[in-house]
mmCIF file of C-alpha atoms and ligand atoms in Angstrom:
data_model
loop_
_atom_site.group_PDB
_atom_site.id
_atom_site.type_symbol
_atom_site.label_atom_id
_atom_site.label_comp_id
_atom_site.label_asym_id
_atom_site.label_seq_id
_atom_site.Cartn_x
_atom_site.Cartn_y
_atom_site.Cartn_z
ATOM 1 C CA MET A 1209 37.842 78.891 -17.726
ATOM 2 C CA LEU A 1210 36.020 75.967 -16.103
ATOM 3 C CA MET A 1211 35.769 74.274 -19.488
ATOM 4 C CA LEU A 1212 39.470 74.743 -20.092
ATOM 5 C CA SER A 1213 40.486 73.286 -16.753
ATOM 6 C CA MET A 1214 38.113 70.377 -17.322
ATOM 7 C CA MET A 1215 39.699 69.706 -20.681
ATOM 8 C CA LEU A 1216 43.161 69.872 -19.162
ATOM 9 C CA ALA A 1217 42.091 67.506 -16.396
ATOM 10 C CA LEU A 1218 40.631 65.077 -18.941
ATOM 11 C CA GLY A 1219 43.778 65.257 -20.992
ATOM 12 C CA ALA A 1220 45.912 64.496 -17.965
ATOM 13 C CA MET A 1221 43.658 61.593 -17.012
ATOM 14 C CA SER A 1222 43.745 59.984 -20.417
ATOM 15 C CA ALA A 1223 47.503 60.338 -20.600
ATOM 16 C CA ALA A 1224 47.919 58.720 -17.186
ATOM 17 C CA ALA A 1225 45.451 55.868 -17.554
ATOM 18 C CA SER A 1226 45.637 55.617 -21.375
ATOM 19 C CA ALA A 1227 41.875 55.687 -21.731
ATOM 20 C CA LYS A 1228 40.540 53.533 -24.508
ATOM 21 C CA THR A 1229 36.947 53.425 -25.701
ATOM 22 C CA CYS A 1230 36.043 50.162 -27.379
ATOM 23 C CA ASN A 1231 33.119 50.127 -29.775
ATOM 24 C CA VAL A 1232 30.584 47.364 -30.073
ATOM 25 C CA GLU A 1233 27.781 47.206 -32.638
ATOM 26 C CA VAL A 1234 24.713 45.087 -32.129
ATOM 27 C CA GLU A 1235 21.767 44.751 -34.502
ATOM 28 C CA GLY A 1236 18.229 43.830 -33.546
ATOM 29 C CA THR A 1237 15.692 42.632 -36.085
ATOM 30 C CA ASP A 1238 11.943 42.323 -36.640
ATOM 31 C CA ALA A 1239 12.499 38.573 -36.207
ATOM 32 C CA MET A 1240 13.279 39.220 -32.512
ATOM 33 C CA LYS A 1241 16.976 38.479 -32.839
ATOM 34 C CA PHE A 1242 20.306 40.058 -32.018
ATOM 35 C CA ASN A 1243 23.026 39.466 -34.605
ATOM 36 C CA THR A 1244 25.466 38.319 -31.939
ATOM 37 C CA SER A 1245 25.402 36.113 -28.863
ATOM 38 C CA GLN A 1246 28.945 36.836 -27.740
ATOM 39 C CA ILE A 1247 30.676 40.137 -26.998
ATOM 40 C CA ALA A 1248 34.293 40.107 -25.852
ATOM 41 C CA ILE A 1249 35.689 43.294 -24.325
ATOM 42 C CA ALA A 1250 39.475 43.412 -24.394
ATOM 43 C CA ALA A 1251 41.306 43.920 -21.103
ATOM 44 C CA ASP A 1252 42.755 47.289 -22.148
ATOM 45 C CA CYS A 1253 39.353 48.930 -22.796
ATOM 46 C CA THR A 1254 38.561 51.528 -20.146
ATOM 47 C CA GLU A 1255 35.181 52.370 -21.628
ATOM 48 C CA VAL A 1256 32.720 50.574 -23.878
ATOM 49 C CA GLU A 1257 30.429 52.238 -26.369
ATOM 50 C CA VAL A 1258 27.587 50.002 -27.480
ATOM 51 C CA THR A 1259 25.580 51.022 -30.533
ATOM 52 C CA LEU A 1260 22.294 49.232 -30.980
ATOM 53 C CA LYS A 1261 20.729 49.380 -34.438
ATOM 54 C CA HIS A 1262 17.187 48.225 -34.992
ATOM 55 C CA VAL A 1263 17.382 47.109 -38.612
ATOM 56 C CA GLY A 1264 13.706 46.157 -38.784
ATOM 57 C CA LYS A 1265 10.616 48.205 -39.622
ATOM 58 C CA LEU A 1266 8.200 47.410 -36.797
ATOM 59 C CA PRO A 1267 7.350 50.150 -34.272
ATOM 60 C CA VAL A 1268 8.765 50.232 -30.745
ATOM 61 C CA THR A 1269 5.394 49.219 -29.262
ATOM 62 C CA ALA A 1270 5.309 45.968 -31.234
ATOM 63 C CA MET A 1271 8.989 45.046 -31.589
ATOM 64 C CA GLY A 1272 10.953 47.371 -29.315
ATOM 65 C CA HIS A 1273 14.548 46.481 -28.545
ATOM 66 C CA ASN A 1274 17.057 47.684 -26.011
ATOM 67 C CA TRP A 1275 20.452 46.431 -24.883
ATOM 68 C CA VAL A 1276 20.740 45.774 -21.180
ATOM 69 C CA LEU A 1277 23.775 44.424 -19.333
ATOM 70 C CA THR A 1278 23.733 42.664 -15.968
ATOM 71 C CA ALA A 1279 25.753 40.035 -14.153
ATOM 72 C CA THR A 1280 24.425 36.687 -15.385
ATOM 73 C CA PRO A 1281 22.752 35.727 -12.047
ATOM 74 C CA ASP A 1282 20.814 39.051 -12.186
ATOM 75 C CA PHE A 1283 19.647 38.676 -15.781
ATOM 76 C CA GLN A 1284 16.350 36.795 -15.257
ATOM 77 C CA PRO A 1285 15.294 38.701 -12.096
ATOM 78 C CA VAL A 1286 15.970 42.036 -13.848
ATOM 79 C CA ALA A 1287 14.152 40.898 -17.010
ATOM 80 C CA SER A 1288 11.116 39.912 -14.903
ATOM 81 C CA ALA A 1289 11.233 43.200 -12.982
ATOM 82 C CA GLY A 1290 11.415 44.987 -16.326
ATOM 83 C CA ALA A 1291 8.265 43.270 -17.569
ATOM 84 C CA SER A 1292 6.474 44.370 -14.365
ATOM 85 C CA ALA A 1293 7.758 47.932 -14.770
ATOM 86 C CA GLY A 1294 5.849 48.095 -18.053
ATOM 87 C CA PRO A 1295 6.083 50.157 -21.243
ATOM 88 C CA SER A 1296 6.132 53.559 -19.505
ATOM 89 C CA ALA A 1297 9.387 52.484 -17.828
ATOM 90 C CA ALA A 1298 10.718 51.057 -21.113
ATOM 91 C CA TYR A 1299 10.549 47.612 -19.453
ATOM 92 C CA LEU A 1300 13.340 48.293 -16.982
ATOM 93 C CA PRO A 1301 13.177 48.578 -13.193
ATOM 94 C CA LYS A 1302 13.876 52.159 -12.185
ATOM 95 C CA ASP A 1303 17.284 53.000 -10.659
ATOM 96 C CA ASP A 1304 18.160 49.331 -10.289
ATOM 97 C CA ASN A 1305 21.841 48.944 -9.478
ATOM 98 C CA ARG A 1306 21.864 45.427 -10.926
ATOM 99 C CA VAL A 1307 21.663 47.109 -14.346
ATOM 100 C CA ILE A 1308 25.275 47.796 -15.329
ATOM 101 C CA ALA A 1309 24.361 49.608 -18.548
ATOM 102 C CA HIS A 1310 21.376 49.949 -20.834
ATOM 103 C CA THR A 1311 20.276 51.763 -23.964
ATOM 104 C CA LYS A 1312 16.861 53.238 -24.494
ATOM 105 C CA LEU A 1313 14.143 51.172 -26.134
ATOM 106 C CA ILE A 1314 13.972 51.740 -29.896
ATOM 107 C CA GLY A 1315 11.840 50.732 -32.858
ATOM 108 C CA GLY A 1316 12.612 49.830 -36.471
ATOM 109 C CA GLY A 1317 15.080 52.099 -38.270
ATOM 110 C CA GLU A 1318 16.362 53.675 -35.048
ATOM 111 C CA THR A 1319 19.826 53.618 -33.504
ATOM 112 C CA THR A 1320 20.869 54.259 -29.921
ATOM 113 C CA THR A 1321 24.130 54.285 -28.016
ATOM 114 C CA VAL A 1322 25.265 53.789 -24.451
ATOM 115 C CA ARG A 1323 28.701 54.225 -22.906
ATOM 116 C CA PHE A 1324 29.923 52.710 -19.669
ATOM 117 C CA ALA A 1325 33.214 52.365 -17.837
ATOM 118 C CA THR A 1326 34.792 48.925 -17.636
ATOM 119 C CA SER A 1327 35.535 49.707 -13.979
ATOM 120 C CA LYS A 1328 31.962 48.401 -13.508
ATOM 121 C CA LEU A 1329 33.098 44.968 -14.752
ATOM 122 C CA LYS A 1330 35.281 42.348 -13.144
ATOM 123 C CA LYS A 1331 37.891 40.665 -15.281
ATOM 124 C CA GLY A 1332 36.734 37.139 -15.969
ATOM 125 C CA GLY A 1333 33.225 37.958 -14.676
ATOM 126 C CA ASP A 1334 30.068 36.398 -16.077
ATOM 127 C CA TYR A 1335 27.774 38.939 -17.761
ATOM 128 C CA THR A 1336 24.652 38.657 -19.862
ATOM 129 C CA PHE A 1337 23.294 41.220 -22.293
ATOM 130 C CA PHE A 1338 19.668 41.063 -23.336
ATOM 131 C CA CYS A 1339 16.617 42.915 -24.609
ATOM 132 C CA SER A 1340 14.151 43.527 -21.770
ATOM 133 C CA PHE A 1341 11.047 43.836 -23.997
ATOM 134 C CA PRO A 1342 8.612 41.194 -22.659
ATOM 135 C CA GLY A 1343 9.291 37.782 -24.170
ATOM 136 C CA HIS A 1344 12.351 38.915 -26.095
ATOM 137 C CA TRP A 1345 14.962 38.061 -23.496
ATOM 138 C CA ALA A 1346 14.325 34.338 -23.873
ATOM 139 C CA VAL A 1347 16.104 34.528 -27.240
ATOM 140 C CA MET A 1348 17.587 38.029 -27.444
ATOM 141 C CA LYS A 1349 20.497 37.476 -25.109
ATOM 142 C CA GLY A 1350 24.179 36.682 -25.092
ATOM 143 C CA LYS A 1351 27.330 36.606 -23.039
ATOM 144 C CA LEU A 1352 29.667 39.483 -22.454
ATOM 145 C CA THR A 1353 33.184 38.859 -21.250
ATOM 146 C CA PHE A 1354 35.877 41.261 -20.130
ATOM 147 C CA GLY A 1355 39.588 40.631 -19.974
HETATM 148 CU CU1 LIG B 1184 13.631 43.235 -28.198
#
């Protein structure tokens, strides 16, 4: 009964707000690179699903990658805090509200996904996505725009 009313509520919501999930695919390599430096989210997306594929072979301890999104002014402070947080925290500060979205840290051959609502983004805002593995964020980064 609860499930049914939840489904009805979800149905009503998506009809009213015309929910739209927009998919983004990003690849990370053993050469410490993302395959994109620019992600544009269209204005009508209500939710974003980011799939990160590690197309390399190296293990997570040597060449781990994640996909982290912050406002651009927060990017370097969060990356530094992530390095301090260390491997047990997957190189991310715990419960840090500057982190808009992040995937888990993965190694070669793995894939991971994160979903977030675009209500967390401002249209025309300045956002940076990056890998928080120590040293990677100097090159594994790019801009994300919304709207
Ligand atoms: Cu990385």
